[in-house]
Amino acid sequence: SQQGEEDPQALSIQEGENATMNCSYKTSINNLQWYRQNSGRGLVHLILIRSNEREKHSGRLRVTLDTSKKSSSLLITASRAADTASYFCATDGTYSGAGSYQLTFGKGTKLSVIP
Amino acid sequence: SQTIHQWPATLVQPVGSPLSLECTVEGTSNPNLYWYRQAAGRGLQLLFYSVGIGQISSEVPQNLSASRPQDRQFILSSKKLLLSDSGFYLCAWRVRLGLANYGYTFGSGTRLTVV
């Protein structure tokens, strides 16, 4: 089953505006990650936030994590046309270091930034 | 440097034909490798993962199989393709992100269309 569920499924904004995407998950996690996928390409890792962190920044990206609500948000500030892509959250469950590590991905938010 | 290669990029195959998709990594040893499938407009579905040569774990019973003949090679196969096997196939490799966290580096994907 899908661990992460992104919201909204699609988002269209004007260049320069901020884009906010949300992710909800069901089980306990060690960390939550966000990935970006350009059309027809593989996913690229953007940012990781650990379960004991509440907020993290990387350039124009800001990620928040609320473990009590089992939710995260990704904010892209001052969006550009080049930010047009699908964005996925992924969770790792409570990987203990034994066995195989697995990430579970949501269905993604398709972001369109209009020039 | 560490890189992941996946080929072919696109493939159109008739129903009932065999399939072989290959993924190789460079610059590392004993990698954890994964095959995901992404249906149109949907999230990623984990198909297989491998923690070493000859070690394959299947997540979803289906028409596909995987093999790990060499340390850095992961192959996805089918003896007879079905229409429902169409999709975007992604190979991924577990990479370390900081002290105790892991993420994935993805290949560029294979778009498979079964006709």
PDB file of C-alpha atoms in Angstrom:
ATOM      1  CA  SER A   1       0.000   0.000   0.000  1.00  0.00           C
ATOM      2  CA  GLN A   2       1.087   3.563  -0.513  1.00  0.00           C
ATOM      3  CA  GLN A   3       2.779   4.981   2.556  1.00  0.00           C
ATOM      4  CA  GLY A   4       2.941   8.554   1.352  1.00  0.00           C
ATOM      5  CA  GLU A   5       0.068  10.407  -0.251  1.00  0.00           C
ATOM      6  CA  GLU A   6       0.717  13.790  -1.816  1.00  0.00           C
ATOM      7  CA  ASP A   7      -1.765  16.588  -2.032  1.00  0.00           C
ATOM      8  CA  PRO A   8      -2.718  18.181  -4.366  1.00  0.00           C
ATOM      9  CA  GLN A   9      -2.396  15.764  -7.278  1.00  0.00           C
ATOM     10  CA  ALA A  10      -1.761  18.688  -9.609  1.00  0.00           C
ATOM     11  CA  LEU A  11      -0.818  22.306  -9.050  1.00  0.00           C
ATOM     12  CA  SER A  12      -0.520  25.110 -11.567  1.00  0.00           C
ATOM     13  CA  ILE A  13       1.024  28.440 -10.583  1.00  0.00           C
ATOM     14  CA  GLN A  14       2.581  31.498 -12.165  1.00  0.00           C
ATOM     15  CA  GLU A  15       6.316  31.968 -12.215  1.00  0.00           C
ATOM     16  CA  GLY A  16       7.475  33.787  -9.101  1.00  0.00           C
ATOM     17  CA  GLU A  17       4.734  32.395  -6.879  1.00  0.00           C
ATOM     18  CA  ASN A  18       5.333  29.901  -4.103  1.00  0.00           C
ATOM     19  CA  ALA A  19       4.295  26.264  -4.490  1.00  0.00           C
ATOM     20  CA  THR A  20       3.280  24.148  -1.526  1.00  0.00           C
ATOM     21  CA  MET A  21       2.820  20.391  -1.680  1.00  0.00           C
ATOM     22  CA  ASN A  22       1.730  18.178   1.165  1.00  0.00           C
ATOM     23  CA  CYS A  23       2.388  14.575   2.039  1.00  0.00           C
ATOM     24  CA  SER A  24       0.687  12.320   4.561  1.00  0.00           C
ATOM     25  CA  TYR A  25       1.928   8.952   5.699  1.00  0.00           C
ATOM     26  CA  LYS A  26       0.641   6.164   7.871  1.00  0.00           C
ATOM     27  CA  THR A  27       3.370   4.510   9.913  1.00  0.00           C
ATOM     28  CA  SER A  28       6.327   5.615  12.007  1.00  0.00           C
ATOM     29  CA  ILE A  29       9.369   6.752  10.077  1.00  0.00           C
ATOM     30  CA  ASN A  30      13.072   7.357  10.491  1.00  0.00           C
ATOM     31  CA  ASN A  31      13.055  10.019   7.818  1.00  0.00           C
ATOM     32  CA  LEU A  32      10.995  11.463   5.003  1.00  0.00           C
ATOM     33  CA  GLN A  33      12.434  12.422   1.648  1.00  0.00           C
ATOM     34  CA  TRP A  34      11.286  14.448  -1.313  1.00  0.00           C
ATOM     35  CA  TYR A  35      12.149  13.610  -4.893  1.00  0.00           C
ATOM     36  CA  ARG A  36      11.616  15.392  -8.163  1.00  0.00           C
ATOM     37  CA  GLN A  37      10.846  13.766 -11.510  1.00  0.00           C
ATOM     38  CA  ASN A  38      11.027  15.588 -14.796  1.00  0.00           C
ATOM     39  CA  SER A  39       8.733  14.167 -17.457  1.00  0.00           C
ATOM     40  CA  GLY A  40      10.020  10.844 -18.762  1.00  0.00           C
ATOM     41  CA  ARG A  41      13.038  10.825 -16.485  1.00  0.00           C
ATOM     42  CA  GLY A  42      14.169   9.137 -13.288  1.00  0.00           C
ATOM     43  CA  LEU A  43      13.605  10.615  -9.860  1.00  0.00           C
ATOM     44  CA  VAL A  44      16.166  12.905  -8.293  1.00  0.00           C
ATOM     45  CA  HIS A  45      16.620  13.262  -4.554  1.00  0.00           C
ATOM     46  CA  LEU A  46      15.913  16.780  -3.282  1.00  0.00           C
ATOM     47  CA  ILE A  47      15.955  16.800   0.485  1.00  0.00           C
ATOM     48  CA  LEU A  48      15.725  14.531   3.521  1.00  0.00           C
ATOM     49  CA  ILE A  49      14.254  15.429   6.892  1.00  0.00           C
ATOM     50  CA  ARG A  50      14.788  13.192   9.900  1.00  0.00           C
ATOM     51  CA  SER A  51      11.976  12.258  12.239  1.00  0.00           C
ATOM     52  CA  ASN A  52      13.457  14.419  15.012  1.00  0.00           C
ATOM     53  CA  GLU A  53      13.586  17.513  12.794  1.00  0.00           C
ATOM     54  CA  ARG A  54      10.704  19.894  12.238  1.00  0.00           C
ATOM     55  CA  GLU A  55      11.984  22.071   9.434  1.00  0.00           C
ATOM     56  CA  LYS A  56      14.775  22.006   6.905  1.00  0.00           C
ATOM     57  CA  HIS A  57      15.907  24.354   4.173  1.00  0.00           C
ATOM     58  CA  SER A  58      17.873  23.850   0.986  1.00  0.00           C
ATOM     59  CA  GLY A  59      18.092  26.796  -1.387  1.00  0.00           C
ATOM     60  CA  ARG A  60      14.532  27.651  -2.414  1.00  0.00           C
ATOM     61  CA  LEU A  61      13.172  24.491  -0.792  1.00  0.00           C
ATOM     62  CA  ARG A  62      11.659  24.371   2.648  1.00  0.00           C
ATOM     63  CA  VAL A  63      10.424  21.121   4.152  1.00  0.00           C
ATOM     64  CA  THR A  64       8.434  20.734   7.331  1.00  0.00           C
ATOM     65  CA  LEU A  65       7.598  17.573   9.200  1.00  0.00           C
ATOM     66  CA  ASP A  66       4.891  17.017  11.794  1.00  0.00           C
ATOM     67  CA  THR A  67       5.249  13.492  13.136  1.00  0.00           C
ATOM     68  CA  SER A  68       2.210  13.889  15.394  1.00  0.00           C
ATOM     69  CA  LYS A  69       0.057  14.437  12.312  1.00  0.00           C
ATOM     70  CA  LYS A  70       2.159  12.167  10.120  1.00  0.00           C
ATOM     71  CA  SER A  71       2.465  14.857   7.514  1.00  0.00           C
ATOM     72  CA  SER A  72       5.077  16.872   5.666  1.00  0.00           C
ATOM     73  CA  SER A  73       5.055  19.814   3.329  1.00  0.00           C
ATOM     74  CA  LEU A  74       7.415  20.951   0.603  1.00  0.00           C
ATOM     75  CA  LEU A  75       7.517  24.640  -0.195  1.00  0.00           C
ATOM     76  CA  ILE A  76       9.242  25.931  -3.307  1.00  0.00           C
ATOM     77  CA  THR A  77       9.679  29.679  -3.114  1.00  0.00           C
ATOM     78  CA  ALA A  78       9.875  32.057  -6.071  1.00  0.00           C
ATOM     79  CA  SER A  79       9.054  29.269  -8.514  1.00  0.00           C
ATOM     80  CA  ARG A  80      10.582  29.127 -11.977  1.00  0.00           C
ATOM     81  CA  ALA A  81       9.410  27.474 -15.169  1.00  0.00           C
ATOM     82  CA  ALA A  82      12.262  24.991 -14.702  1.00  0.00           C
ATOM     83  CA  ASP A  83      10.601  23.782 -11.477  1.00  0.00           C
ATOM     84  CA  THR A  84       7.880  22.182 -13.599  1.00  0.00           C
ATOM     85  CA  ALA A  85       8.014  18.501 -12.639  1.00  0.00           C
ATOM     86  CA  SER A  86       6.344  15.893 -10.450  1.00  0.00           C
ATOM     87  CA  TYR A  87       7.297  15.828  -6.798  1.00  0.00           C
ATOM     88  CA  PHE A  88       7.157  12.721  -4.644  1.00  0.00           C
ATOM     89  CA  CYS A  89       7.515  12.134  -0.957  1.00  0.00           C
ATOM     90  CA  ALA A  90       9.056   8.898   0.249  1.00  0.00           C
ATOM     91  CA  THR A  91       9.259   7.301   3.662  1.00  0.00           C
ATOM     92  CA  ASP A  92      11.533   4.615   4.989  1.00  0.00           C
ATOM     93  CA  GLY A  93       9.416   3.119   7.717  1.00  0.00           C
ATOM     94  CA  THR A  94      11.468   2.346  10.804  1.00  0.00           C
ATOM     95  CA  TYR A  95      14.440   0.734   9.139  1.00  0.00           C
ATOM     96  CA  SER A  96      16.589  -0.834  11.840  1.00  0.00           C
ATOM     97  CA  GLY A  97      19.636  -1.582   9.713  1.00  0.00           C
ATOM     98  CA  ALA A  98      18.744  -5.213   9.282  1.00  0.00           C
ATOM     99  CA  GLY A  99      17.340  -6.699   6.103  1.00  0.00           C
ATOM    100  CA  SER A 100      16.638  -4.644   3.038  1.00  0.00           C
ATOM    101  CA  TYR A 101      16.086  -0.930   3.164  1.00  0.00           C
ATOM    102  CA  GLN A 102      13.006   0.196   1.255  1.00  0.00           C
ATOM    103  CA  LEU A 103      11.453   3.528   0.445  1.00  0.00           C
ATOM    104  CA  THR A 104       7.725   3.802  -0.142  1.00  0.00           C
ATOM    105  CA  PHE A 105       6.627   6.540  -2.500  1.00  0.00           C
ATOM    106  CA  GLY A 106       3.409   8.477  -2.833  1.00  0.00           C
ATOM    107  CA  LYS A 107       1.650   9.151  -6.123  1.00  0.00           C
ATOM    108  CA  GLY A 108       3.184  12.568  -6.510  1.00  0.00           C
ATOM    109  CA  THR A 109       2.131  16.144  -7.149  1.00  0.00           C
ATOM    110  CA  LYS A 110       2.437  17.392 -10.704  1.00  0.00           C
ATOM    111  CA  LEU A 111       3.593  20.989 -10.590  1.00  0.00           C
ATOM    112  CA  SER A 112       3.259  23.267 -13.596  1.00  0.00           C
ATOM    113  CA  VAL A 113       4.926  26.676 -13.408  1.00  0.00           C
ATOM    114  CA  ILE A 114       3.637  29.022 -16.083  1.00  0.00           C
ATOM    115  CA  PRO A 115       6.139  31.592 -17.392  1.00  0.00           C
TER     116      PRO A 115
ATOM    117  CA  SER B   1      32.463   8.493  -9.625  1.00  0.00           C
ATOM    118  CA  GLN B   2      29.301   6.592  -8.779  1.00  0.00           C
ATOM    119  CA  THR B   3      26.790   6.275 -11.593  1.00  0.00           C
ATOM    120  CA  ILE B   4      23.823   4.161 -12.551  1.00  0.00           C
ATOM    121  CA  HIS B   5      22.967   3.164 -16.101  1.00  0.00           C
ATOM    122  CA  GLN B   6      19.691   1.828 -17.339  1.00  0.00           C
ATOM    123  CA  TRP B   7      18.757   0.780 -20.849  1.00  0.00           C
ATOM    124  CA  PRO B   8      17.058   0.848 -23.212  1.00  0.00           C
ATOM    125  CA  ALA B   9      15.330   4.204 -22.790  1.00  0.00           C
ATOM    126  CA  THR B  10      12.261   3.170 -24.758  1.00  0.00           C
ATOM    127  CA  LEU B  11      10.947  -0.162 -25.891  1.00  0.00           C
ATOM    128  CA  VAL B  12       7.900  -1.241 -27.877  1.00  0.00           C
ATOM    129  CA  GLN B  13       7.227  -4.950 -27.667  1.00  0.00           C
ATOM    130  CA  PRO B  14       4.366  -7.156 -28.879  1.00  0.00           C
ATOM    131  CA  VAL B  15       2.259  -9.134 -26.449  1.00  0.00           C
ATOM    132  CA  GLY B  16       3.805 -12.505 -25.750  1.00  0.00           C
ATOM    133  CA  SER B  17       7.353 -11.440 -26.533  1.00  0.00           C
ATOM    134  CA  PRO B  18      10.200 -11.668 -23.989  1.00  0.00           C
ATOM    135  CA  LEU B  19      11.671  -8.749 -22.091  1.00  0.00           C
ATOM    136  CA  SER B  20      15.091  -7.930 -20.718  1.00  0.00           C
ATOM    137  CA  LEU B  21      15.905  -4.608 -19.075  1.00  0.00           C
ATOM    138  CA  GLU B  22      19.359  -4.029 -17.685  1.00  0.00           C
ATOM    139  CA  CYS B  23      20.667  -1.830 -14.924  1.00  0.00           C
ATOM    140  CA  THR B  24      24.294  -1.422 -13.945  1.00  0.00           C
ATOM    141  CA  VAL B  25      26.034   0.693 -11.356  1.00  0.00           C
ATOM    142  CA  GLU B  26      29.601   1.939 -11.298  1.00  0.00           C
ATOM    143  CA  GLY B  27      31.860   3.150  -8.577  1.00  0.00           C
ATOM    144  CA  THR B  28      30.533   1.013  -5.751  1.00  0.00           C
ATOM    145  CA  SER B  29      30.484  -2.561  -4.556  1.00  0.00           C
ATOM    146  CA  ASN B  30      27.725  -4.735  -3.115  1.00  0.00           C
ATOM    147  CA  PRO B  31      24.988  -2.188  -3.788  1.00  0.00           C
ATOM    148  CA  ASN B  32      21.362  -2.659  -2.800  1.00  0.00           C
ATOM    149  CA  LEU B  33      19.401  -2.472  -6.043  1.00  0.00           C
ATOM    150  CA  TYR B  34      15.708  -2.046  -6.788  1.00  0.00           C
ATOM    151  CA  TRP B  35      13.270  -2.258  -9.686  1.00  0.00           C
ATOM    152  CA  TYR B  36      10.199  -0.017  -9.584  1.00  0.00           C
ATOM    153  CA  ARG B  37       7.341   0.375 -12.020  1.00  0.00           C
ATOM    154  CA  GLN B  38       5.449   3.592 -12.520  1.00  0.00           C
ATOM    155  CA  ALA B  39       2.095   3.415 -14.281  1.00  0.00           C
ATOM    156  CA  ALA B  40       0.855   6.554 -16.016  1.00  0.00           C
ATOM    157  CA  GLY B  41      -0.132   9.207 -13.471  1.00  0.00           C
ATOM    158  CA  ARG B  42       0.552   6.930 -10.536  1.00  0.00           C
ATOM    159  CA  GLY B  43       3.193   6.404  -7.932  1.00  0.00           C
ATOM    160  CA  LEU B  44       6.055   3.974  -7.839  1.00  0.00           C
ATOM    161  CA  GLN B  45       5.437   0.311  -7.210  1.00  0.00           C
ATOM    162  CA  LEU B  46       8.345  -1.712  -5.872  1.00  0.00           C
ATOM    163  CA  LEU B  47       8.773  -4.869  -7.943  1.00  0.00           C
ATOM    164  CA  PHE B  48      12.037  -6.442  -6.808  1.00  0.00           C
ATOM    165  CA  TYR B  49      15.027  -5.672  -4.668  1.00  0.00           C
ATOM    166  CA  SER B  50      18.395  -7.332  -4.305  1.00  0.00           C
ATOM    167  CA  VAL B  51      20.996  -7.091  -1.556  1.00  0.00           C
ATOM    168  CA  GLY B  52      23.611  -9.201  -3.356  1.00  0.00           C
ATOM    169  CA  ILE B  53      24.485 -11.565  -6.178  1.00  0.00           C
ATOM    170  CA  GLY B  54      21.747 -14.139  -6.675  1.00  0.00           C
ATOM    171  CA  GLN B  55      19.609 -12.629  -3.908  1.00  0.00           C
ATOM    172  CA  ILE B  56      16.255 -11.430  -5.191  1.00  0.00           C
ATOM    173  CA  SER B  57      13.161 -10.508  -3.234  1.00  0.00           C
ATOM    174  CA  SER B  58       9.846 -10.073  -5.001  1.00  0.00           C
ATOM    175  CA  GLU B  59       7.331  -7.604  -3.687  1.00  0.00           C
ATOM    176  CA  VAL B  60       4.450  -8.203  -6.071  1.00  0.00           C
ATOM    177  CA  PRO B  61       3.492 -11.512  -7.744  1.00  0.00           C
ATOM    178  CA  GLN B  62       3.380 -10.885 -11.463  1.00  0.00           C
ATOM    179  CA  ASN B  63       4.573 -11.737 -14.919  1.00  0.00           C
ATOM    180  CA  LEU B  64       8.073 -10.436 -14.269  1.00  0.00           C
ATOM    181  CA  SER B  65      11.268 -11.804 -12.768  1.00  0.00           C
ATOM    182  CA  ALA B  66      14.605 -10.336 -11.774  1.00  0.00           C
ATOM    183  CA  SER B  67      18.149 -11.592 -11.609  1.00  0.00           C
ATOM    184  CA  ARG B  68      21.444 -10.366 -10.153  1.00  0.00           C
ATOM    185  CA  PRO B  69      24.126 -12.219 -12.104  1.00  0.00           C
ATOM    186  CA  GLN B  70      26.920  -9.858 -11.110  1.00  0.00           C
ATOM    187  CA  ASP B  71      27.497  -7.549  -8.175  1.00  0.00           C
ATOM    188  CA  ARG B  72      26.668  -4.390 -10.083  1.00  0.00           C
ATOM    189  CA  GLN B  73      24.137  -5.731 -12.557  1.00  0.00           C
ATOM    190  CA  PHE B  74      20.412  -6.081 -12.053  1.00  0.00           C
ATOM    191  CA  ILE B  75      18.154  -7.449 -14.797  1.00  0.00           C
ATOM    192  CA  LEU B  76      14.377  -7.362 -15.134  1.00  0.00           C
ATOM    193  CA  SER B  77      12.871 -10.019 -17.382  1.00  0.00           C
ATOM    194  CA  SER B  78       9.696 -11.547 -18.653  1.00  0.00           C
ATOM    195  CA  LYS B  79       9.153 -14.636 -20.749  1.00  0.00           C
ATOM    196  CA  LYS B  80       5.867 -13.413 -22.214  1.00  0.00           C
ATOM    197  CA  LEU B  81       4.771  -9.796 -21.956  1.00  0.00           C
ATOM    198  CA  LEU B  82       1.198  -8.791 -21.201  1.00  0.00           C
ATOM    199  CA  LEU B  83      -0.496  -5.530 -22.113  1.00  0.00           C
ATOM    200  CA  SER B  84      -0.622  -4.726 -18.409  1.00  0.00           C
ATOM    201  CA  ASP B  85       3.191  -4.798 -18.260  1.00  0.00           C
ATOM    202  CA  SER B  86       3.315  -1.436 -20.028  1.00  0.00           C
ATOM    203  CA  GLY B  87       4.757   1.319 -17.902  1.00  0.00           C
ATOM    204  CA  PHE B  88       7.851   3.218 -16.904  1.00  0.00           C
ATOM    205  CA  TYR B  89      10.463   1.014 -15.253  1.00  0.00           C
ATOM    206  CA  LEU B  90      13.018   2.502 -12.937  1.00  0.00           C
ATOM    207  CA  CYS B  91      16.127   0.979 -11.459  1.00  0.00           C
ATOM    208  CA  ALA B  92      17.356   2.454  -8.200  1.00  0.00           C
ATOM    209  CA  TRP B  93      20.422   2.089  -6.036  1.00  0.00           C
ATOM    210  CA  ARG B  94      20.549   2.745  -2.328  1.00  0.00           C
ATOM    211  CA  VAL B  95      22.962   5.514  -1.415  1.00  0.00           C
ATOM    212  CA  ARG B  96      24.023   6.898   1.923  1.00  0.00           C
ATOM    213  CA  LEU B  97      22.710  10.335   2.862  1.00  0.00           C
ATOM    214  CA  GLY B  98      24.611  11.478   5.892  1.00  0.00           C
ATOM    215  CA  LEU B  99      25.561   9.406   8.906  1.00  0.00           C
ATOM    216  CA  ALA B 100      22.638   7.026   9.281  1.00  0.00           C
ATOM    217  CA  ASN B 101      20.227   7.770   6.475  1.00  0.00           C
ATOM    218  CA  TYR B 102      19.771   6.325   3.029  1.00  0.00           C
ATOM    219  CA  GLY B 103      18.063   7.379  -0.160  1.00  0.00           C
ATOM    220  CA  TYR B 104      17.973   6.289  -3.749  1.00  0.00           C
ATOM    221  CA  THR B 105      19.743   7.255  -6.904  1.00  0.00           C
ATOM    222  CA  PHE B 106      17.580   6.373  -9.876  1.00  0.00           C
ATOM    223  CA  GLY B 107      18.400   5.400 -13.399  1.00  0.00           C
ATOM    224  CA  SER B 108      16.892   7.370 -16.251  1.00  0.00           C
ATOM    225  CA  GLY B 109      14.101   4.833 -16.741  1.00  0.00           C
ATOM    226  CA  THR B 110      12.749   2.630 -19.528  1.00  0.00           C
ATOM    227  CA  ARG B 111       9.429   3.403 -21.147  1.00  0.00           C
ATOM    228  CA  LEU B 112       7.913   0.026 -22.089  1.00  0.00           C
ATOM    229  CA  THR B 113       4.888  -0.134 -24.349  1.00  0.00           C
ATOM    230  CA  VAL B 114       3.369  -3.534 -24.974  1.00  0.00           C
ATOM    231  CA  VAL B 115       1.245  -3.615 -28.123  1.00  0.00           C
TER     232      VAL B 115
END
